[in-house]
Short mmCIF file of C-alpha atoms and ligand atoms in Angstrom, two decimals:
data_model
loop_
_atom_site.label_atom_id
_atom_site.label_comp_id
_atom_site.label_asym_id
_atom_site.label_seq_id
_atom_site.Cartn_x
_atom_site.Cartn_y
_atom_site.Cartn_z
CA UNK A 19 0.95 -1.17 -38.90
CA UNK A 20 4.38 -2.84 -38.68
CA UNK A 21 5.57 0.03 -36.56
CA UNK A 22 2.55 -0.08 -34.22
CA UNK A 23 3.10 -3.81 -33.61
CA UNK A 24 6.65 -3.20 -32.77
CA UNK A 25 5.79 -0.48 -30.45
CA UNK A 26 3.29 -2.73 -28.65
CA UNK A 27 5.88 -5.43 -28.59
CA UNK A 28 8.54 -3.21 -27.09
CA UNK A 29 6.31 -2.00 -24.24
CA UNK A 30 5.20 -5.41 -23.44
CA UNK A 31 8.89 -6.60 -22.95
CA UNK A 32 9.74 -3.80 -20.69
CA UNK A 33 9.05 -5.94 -17.58
CA UNK A 34 9.29 -4.24 -14.27
CA UNK A 35 12.45 -5.25 -12.47
CA UNK A 36 12.18 -5.54 -8.72
CA UNK A 37 14.86 -3.50 -7.07
CA UNK A 38 17.31 -5.05 -4.53
CA UNK A 39 17.26 -3.08 -1.30
CA UNK A 40 20.98 -2.08 -1.62
CA UNK A 41 20.15 -0.40 -4.97
CA UNK A 42 17.49 2.17 -3.51
CA UNK A 43 20.17 4.70 -2.21
CA UNK A 44 18.60 4.59 1.20
CA UNK A 45 20.28 5.91 4.29
CA UNK A 46 21.42 3.37 6.83
CA UNK A 47 18.54 3.68 9.23
CA UNK A 48 15.94 3.37 6.55
CA UNK A 49 17.98 0.32 4.94
CA UNK A 50 18.23 -1.41 8.33
CA UNK A 51 14.52 -0.99 9.16
CA UNK A 52 13.20 -2.09 5.68
CA UNK A 53 15.73 -4.99 5.86
CA UNK A 54 14.02 -5.92 9.22
CA UNK A 55 10.75 -5.47 7.91
CA UNK A 56 11.23 -7.60 4.62
CA UNK A 57 13.78 -9.93 5.60
CA UNK A 58 13.33 -10.56 9.32
CA UNK A 59 9.53 -10.97 9.47
CA UNK A 60 6.94 -12.69 7.36
CA UNK A 61 8.41 -15.21 4.91
CA UNK A 62 11.78 -13.36 5.30
CA UNK A 63 12.29 -13.56 1.45
CA UNK A 64 12.00 -9.84 0.73
CA UNK A 65 8.43 -9.83 -0.02
CA UNK A 66 5.77 -8.29 2.54
CA UNK A 67 2.40 -9.01 3.64
CA UNK A 68 1.20 -6.12 5.80
CA UNK A 69 -2.13 -5.79 7.77
CA UNK A 70 -3.69 -2.34 7.83
CA UNK A 71 -5.76 -1.50 10.72
CA UNK A 72 -6.88 2.25 10.20
CA UNK A 73 -10.26 1.47 8.70
CA UNK A 74 -12.08 2.34 11.85
CA UNK A 75 -10.91 6.00 11.53
CA UNK A 76 -11.07 6.14 7.68
CA UNK A 77 -14.58 4.29 7.24
CA UNK A 78 -16.00 3.98 10.93
CA UNK A 79 -17.39 1.07 12.75
CA UNK A 80 -19.35 -0.13 9.75
CA UNK A 81 -16.21 -2.01 8.58
CA UNK A 82 -16.55 -4.37 11.67
CA UNK A 83 -20.26 -5.37 11.02
CA UNK A 84 -19.07 -8.49 9.02
CA UNK A 85 -16.78 -9.76 11.96
CA UNK A 86 -17.49 -7.81 15.01
CA UNK A 87 -14.44 -9.45 16.91
CA UNK A 88 -12.25 -7.26 14.72
CA UNK A 89 -13.32 -4.16 16.23
CA UNK A 90 -11.00 -5.20 18.95
CA UNK A 91 -7.43 -4.16 18.19
CA UNK A 92 -5.99 -7.05 20.36
CA UNK A 93 -7.83 -9.46 17.92
CA UNK A 94 -6.05 -7.97 14.99
CA UNK A 95 -2.71 -8.00 16.73
CA UNK A 96 -3.13 -11.65 17.48
CA UNK A 97 -4.10 -12.35 13.92
CA UNK A 98 -1.00 -10.41 12.63
CA UNK A 99 1.20 -12.64 14.73
CA UNK A 100 -0.45 -15.78 14.01
CA UNK A 101 -0.70 -15.10 10.32
CA UNK A 102 3.13 -14.16 10.27
CA UNK A 103 2.58 -10.68 8.83
CA UNK A 104 5.60 -8.50 7.97
CA UNK A 105 4.05 -5.68 9.85
CA UNK A 106 0.79 -3.99 11.18
CA UNK A 107 -0.37 -0.57 10.45
CA UNK A 108 -2.15 1.38 13.10
CA UNK A 109 -2.87 4.91 14.25
CA UNK A 110 -1.20 6.45 17.29
CA UNK A 111 -3.94 5.64 19.80
CA UNK A 112 -3.66 1.81 19.37
CA UNK A 113 0.10 2.16 18.94
CA UNK A 114 0.58 3.96 22.21
CA UNK A 115 -1.88 2.00 24.36
CA UNK A 116 -1.94 -1.44 23.02
CA UNK A 117 1.04 -2.26 20.91
CA UNK A 118 3.43 -2.81 23.99
CA UNK A 119 1.73 -6.20 24.66
CA UNK A 120 2.97 -7.45 21.24
CA UNK A 121 6.15 -5.38 21.11
CA UNK A 122 8.79 -7.00 18.90
CA UNK A 123 6.60 -9.77 17.78
CA UNK A 124 5.04 -8.11 14.74
CA UNK A 125 6.62 -4.76 13.43
CA UNK A 126 4.66 -1.65 13.73
CA UNK A 127 3.91 0.79 10.87
CA UNK A 128 2.71 4.00 12.41
CA UNK A 129 0.26 5.84 10.38
CA UNK A 130 0.95 9.60 10.82
CA UNK A 131 -2.13 11.06 9.27
CA UNK A 132 -5.82 10.04 8.76
CA UNK A 133 -9.50 11.37 8.35
CA UNK A 134 -12.87 10.14 8.55
CA UNK A 135 -15.04 9.83 5.52
CA UNK A 136 -17.91 12.06 7.03
CA UNK A 137 -17.19 15.04 4.75
CA UNK A 138 -17.12 14.58 1.10
CA UNK A 139 -13.88 13.46 -0.51
CA UNK A 140 -13.99 16.67 -3.12
CA UNK A 141 -11.51 18.49 -1.02
CA UNK A 142 -9.76 15.51 0.77
CA UNK A 143 -6.87 16.28 2.94
CA UNK A 144 -5.54 13.90 5.59
CA UNK A 145 -4.34 15.97 8.74
CA UNK A 146 -1.19 14.84 10.52
CA UNK A 147 -1.59 13.89 14.20
CA UNK A 148 1.62 11.93 15.02
CA UNK A 149 5.27 12.46 14.28
CA UNK A 150 8.18 10.46 13.19
CA UNK A 151 9.52 10.96 16.57
CA UNK A 152 6.41 9.05 18.01
CA UNK A 153 7.52 6.31 15.59
CA UNK A 154 11.01 6.01 16.87
CA UNK A 155 9.80 6.15 20.50
CA UNK A 156 7.40 3.25 19.82
CA UNK A 157 9.93 1.14 18.10
CA UNK A 158 8.20 1.37 14.70
CA UNK A 159 9.97 0.14 11.57
CA UNK A 160 8.10 2.56 9.13
CA UNK A 161 5.67 5.46 9.07
CA UNK A 162 2.75 5.85 6.66
CA UNK A 163 1.49 8.82 4.98
CA UNK A 164 -1.76 9.34 2.98
CA UNK A 165 -1.13 11.56 0.08
CA UNK A 166 -4.31 12.60 -1.86
CA UNK A 167 -3.19 13.11 -5.31
CA UNK A 168 -5.19 15.45 -7.44
CA UNK A 169 -7.50 17.28 -4.88
CA UNK A 170 -7.92 21.04 -4.61
CA UNK A 171 -5.95 20.71 -1.13
CA UNK A 172 -3.02 19.14 -2.85
CA UNK A 173 -0.87 22.14 -2.18
CA UNK A 174 -1.27 22.00 1.59
CA UNK A 175 -0.91 18.14 1.46
CA UNK A 176 2.41 18.48 -0.44
CA UNK A 177 3.68 21.05 2.27
CA UNK A 178 2.57 18.74 5.16
CA UNK A 179 4.22 15.87 3.38
CA UNK A 180 7.63 17.72 2.90
CA UNK A 181 7.94 17.95 6.73
CA UNK A 182 7.11 14.33 7.24
CA UNK A 183 9.54 13.31 4.42
CA UNK A 184 12.37 15.48 6.07
CA UNK A 185 11.81 13.90 9.46
CA UNK A 186 11.66 10.47 8.05
CA UNK A 187 14.80 11.10 6.19
CA UNK A 188 16.73 12.60 9.36
CA UNK A 189 15.58 9.81 11.53
CA UNK A 190 16.27 6.94 9.13
CA UNK A 191 12.66 5.96 9.08
CA UNK A 192 11.13 4.24 5.85
CA UNK A 193 8.31 6.23 4.53
CA UNK A 194 5.45 4.42 2.99
CA UNK A 195 3.09 6.58 0.93
CA UNK A 196 -0.48 5.68 0.57
CA UNK A 197 -0.87 7.32 -2.96
CA UNK A 198 -4.51 7.82 -3.27
CA UNK A 199 -6.04 9.92 -6.17
CA UNK A 200 -9.05 11.86 -5.01
CA UNK A 201 -11.27 14.78 -5.90
CA UNK A 202 -13.48 16.01 -8.74
CA UNK A 203 -10.54 16.47 -11.17
CA UNK A 204 -9.63 12.77 -10.77
CA UNK A 205 -13.28 11.76 -11.19
CA UNK A 206 -13.56 13.73 -14.36
CA UNK A 207 -10.42 11.90 -15.70
CA UNK A 208 -11.82 8.39 -15.16
CA UNK A 209 -12.04 8.02 -11.25
CA UNK A 210 -9.68 6.92 -8.50
CA UNK A 211 -9.17 3.41 -9.78
CA UNK A 212 -8.63 4.32 -13.39
CA UNK A 213 -5.15 3.32 -14.90
CA UNK A 214 -4.55 7.30 -15.40
CA UNK A 215 -5.12 7.99 -11.65
CA UNK A 216 -3.30 5.04 -10.21
CA UNK A 217 -0.35 5.26 -12.36
CA UNK A 218 0.12 9.05 -11.96
CA UNK A 219 -0.19 8.61 -8.26
CA UNK A 220 2.55 5.93 -8.14
CA UNK A 221 4.87 8.33 -10.20
CA UNK A 222 4.07 11.26 -7.88
CA UNK A 223 4.96 9.35 -4.84
CA UNK A 224 8.21 8.26 -6.52
CA UNK A 225 9.15 11.73 -7.51
CA UNK A 226 8.30 13.06 -4.20
CA UNK A 227 10.70 10.61 -2.31
CA UNK A 228 8.46 7.88 -0.92
CA UNK A 229 10.46 4.79 0.04
CA UNK A 230 7.54 2.53 -0.43
CA UNK A 231 4.22 3.32 -2.28
CA UNK A 232 0.89 1.85 -1.54
CA UNK A 233 -1.37 1.70 -4.66
CA UNK A 234 -4.92 0.51 -5.48
CA UNK A 235 -4.96 -2.22 -8.35
CA UNK A 236 -5.84 -0.10 -11.45
CA UNK A 237 -8.97 -0.94 -13.23
CA UNK A 238 -8.06 -2.61 -16.43
CA UNK A 239 -11.26 -1.39 -18.27
CA UNK A 240 -10.57 2.38 -17.25
CA UNK A 241 -7.73 3.10 -19.72
CA UNK A 242 -8.62 6.38 -21.31
CA UNK A 243 -5.04 7.76 -20.95
CA UNK A 244 -3.47 4.80 -22.78
CA UNK A 245 -2.34 5.61 -26.33
CA UNK A 246 -4.59 4.11 -29.00
CA UNK A 247 -1.77 2.13 -30.27
CA UNK A 248 -1.39 0.21 -27.24
CA UNK A 249 -4.96 -0.07 -26.19
CA UNK A 250 -5.84 -3.12 -28.01
CA UNK A 251 -3.40 -5.23 -26.13
CA UNK A 252 -3.83 -3.65 -22.66
CA UNK A 253 -4.60 -6.01 -19.94
CA UNK A 254 -4.95 -6.09 -16.20
CA UNK A 255 -1.41 -7.41 -16.19
CA UNK A 256 -0.11 -4.63 -18.40
CA UNK A 257 -1.97 -2.08 -16.15
CA UNK A 258 -0.14 -3.25 -13.08
CA UNK A 259 3.18 -3.71 -14.81
CA UNK A 260 2.95 -0.13 -15.87
CA UNK A 261 2.16 1.20 -12.36
CA UNK A 262 5.25 -0.73 -10.88
CA UNK A 263 7.40 0.97 -13.69
CA UNK A 264 6.09 4.30 -12.90
CA UNK A 265 7.09 3.90 -9.28
CA UNK A 266 10.49 3.54 -10.31
CA UNK A 267 13.15 2.76 -7.42
CA UNK A 268 10.26 3.14 -5.01
CA UNK A 269 9.01 -0.24 -3.75
CA UNK A 270 5.33 -1.03 -4.54
CA UNK A 271 2.59 -2.33 -2.12
CA UNK A 272 -0.74 -3.15 -3.57
CA UNK A 273 -3.85 -2.65 -1.53
CA UNK A 274 -6.67 -4.88 -0.82
CA UNK A 275 -9.76 -2.55 -1.08
CA UNK A 276 -13.28 -3.52 0.01
CA UNK A 277 -14.05 -7.18 0.47
CA UNK A 278 -14.19 -9.34 -2.66
CA UNK A 279 -14.27 -12.97 -3.59
CA UNK A 280 -11.09 -14.91 -2.86
CA UNK A 281 -10.51 -15.82 -6.45
CA UNK A 282 -10.34 -12.25 -7.45
CA UNK A 283 -8.00 -11.22 -4.62
CA UNK A 284 -5.57 -13.97 -5.25
CA UNK A 285 -5.47 -13.20 -8.99
CA UNK A 286 -4.77 -9.50 -7.93
CA UNK A 287 -2.04 -10.64 -5.65
CA UNK A 288 -0.53 -12.86 -8.31
CA UNK A 289 -0.58 -10.18 -10.92
CA UNK A 290 0.91 -7.56 -8.52
CA UNK A 291 3.86 -9.80 -7.64
CA UNK A 292 4.40 -10.76 -11.21
CA UNK A 293 4.54 -7.19 -12.03
CA UNK A 294 7.40 -6.78 -9.52
CA UNK A 295 5.50 -5.41 -6.47
CA UNK A 296 7.26 -5.99 -3.13
CA UNK A 297 4.09 -7.05 -1.41
CA UNK A 298 0.55 -6.74 -0.43
CA UNK A 299 -1.29 -4.68 2.27
CA UNK A 300 -4.60 -6.41 2.62
CA UNK A 301 -7.01 -5.48 5.50
CA UNK A 302 -10.69 -5.86 5.17
CA UNK A 303 -10.31 -8.92 2.92
CA UNK A 304 -8.32 -10.66 5.64
CA UNK A 305 -10.27 -9.65 8.89
CA UNK A 306 -13.84 -9.15 7.70
CA UNK A 307 -14.38 -13.14 8.20
CA UNK A 308 -13.98 -15.53 10.93
CA UNK A 309 -10.39 -16.09 12.42
CA UNK A 310 -9.57 -19.49 10.91
CA UNK A 311 -10.95 -18.33 7.54
CA UNK A 312 -8.77 -15.41 7.64
CA UNK A 313 -5.71 -17.61 8.40
CA UNK A 314 -6.60 -19.87 5.53
CA UNK A 315 -6.72 -16.92 3.21
CA UNK A 316 -3.43 -15.54 4.52
CA UNK A 317 -1.92 -18.81 3.83
CA UNK A 318 -2.93 -18.75 0.05
CA UNK A 319 -1.42 -15.19 -0.10
CA UNK A 320 1.78 -16.52 1.61
CA UNK A 321 2.08 -19.16 -1.10
CA UNK A 322 1.92 -16.50 -3.80
CA UNK A 323 4.73 -14.34 -2.01
CA UNK A 324 6.77 -17.53 -1.67
CA UNK A 325 7.11 -17.82 -5.35
CA UNK A 326 8.37 -14.09 -5.68
CA UNK A 327 11.49 -13.79 -3.50
CA UNK A 328 13.17 -10.41 -3.83
CA UNK A 329 17.08 -9.67 -3.80
CA UNK A 330 18.47 -7.97 -0.53
O1 FBP B 155 -9.66 5.48 1.14
P1 FBP B 155 -10.39 4.02 1.04
O2 FBP B 155 -10.10 3.42 -0.46
O3 FBP B 155 -11.82 4.00 1.36
O4 FBP B 155 -9.67 2.92 2.00
C1 FBP B 155 -8.65 3.43 2.91
C2 FBP B 155 -8.24 2.16 3.61
O5 FBP B 155 -7.81 1.25 2.81
C3 FBP B 155 -6.46 0.93 3.39
O6 FBP B 155 -5.46 1.60 2.66
C4 FBP B 155 -6.27 -0.50 3.07
O7 FBP B 155 -7.09 -1.43 3.70
P2 FBP B 155 -7.99 -2.36 3.10
O8 FBP B 155 -7.19 -3.61 2.57
O9 FBP B 155 -9.08 -2.77 4.09
O10 FBP B 155 -8.68 -1.64 1.76
C5 FBP B 155 -6.46 1.21 4.69
O11 FBP B 155 -5.12 1.49 5.10
C6 FBP B 155 -7.41 2.45 4.81
O12 FBP B 155 -8.02 2.64 5.96
#
């Protein structure tokens, strides 16, 4: 019994240490761009608030029903500038045709792959349709790649990812991996939001050389993989702490997900930053509401980030 309590205590005191940028072993280009993203925009304190805008591809126009104005990318760009975001994530189409209007005002993260949700997720694979060279040409400060961890297409995904990673390394472009567990095998092990799946995906991204990993917040009740001895004290905070630890020297961004109440989102944000995450990447929870309300919500998120400055 005593031994068990000691183990629980030891794990609980292994708090996640946020890494300083200079400790990450990045090449000069990656470090310069990440520095610009984290210290030259947003609050400029090393934390980040990113605005993802690829849901029109990933989910379809239904995501804009709650706030039809948000289907216009110019509306979102304006929101990103007014909200003081560290960057906006778009696919190549909007980056090519619309971004020039706001060039330099808000950093671009070019998403290199993406898919629709029309076919089932059982064999999910996100095809690449833009290159790291496109990102350089468009003045982007990072690229994004969705890696579906656990699907039968994982082998192809890893091969595709290898080329992107090598290009990003060569061109000094920070690589943000959307580490998303998917497929039947994952469902059988507790589901895409289980602790097992999210924690494993964070580790995979880190081992495969991601500079930044984007994860969903793990569901604290889905903890099948947590050793019995630790289970009784397992909490939402312990779950996200462990995920940040698994990401190791890869910076962590926590995803928003579908629209929830503000209280739940602010709690998720606080827990993530307390765990050592670098920042948040919230889309639908920001723009599926009227403009002024979006800005008020962003302001609350910024207050949380302001309390969690990170080292250079
Ligand atoms: O695969 P999912 O969970 O349906 O969601 C994917 C979407 O979520 C994001 O990763 C984050 O955006 P949200 O904050 O709107 O969830 C988007 O980049 C992407 O379009």
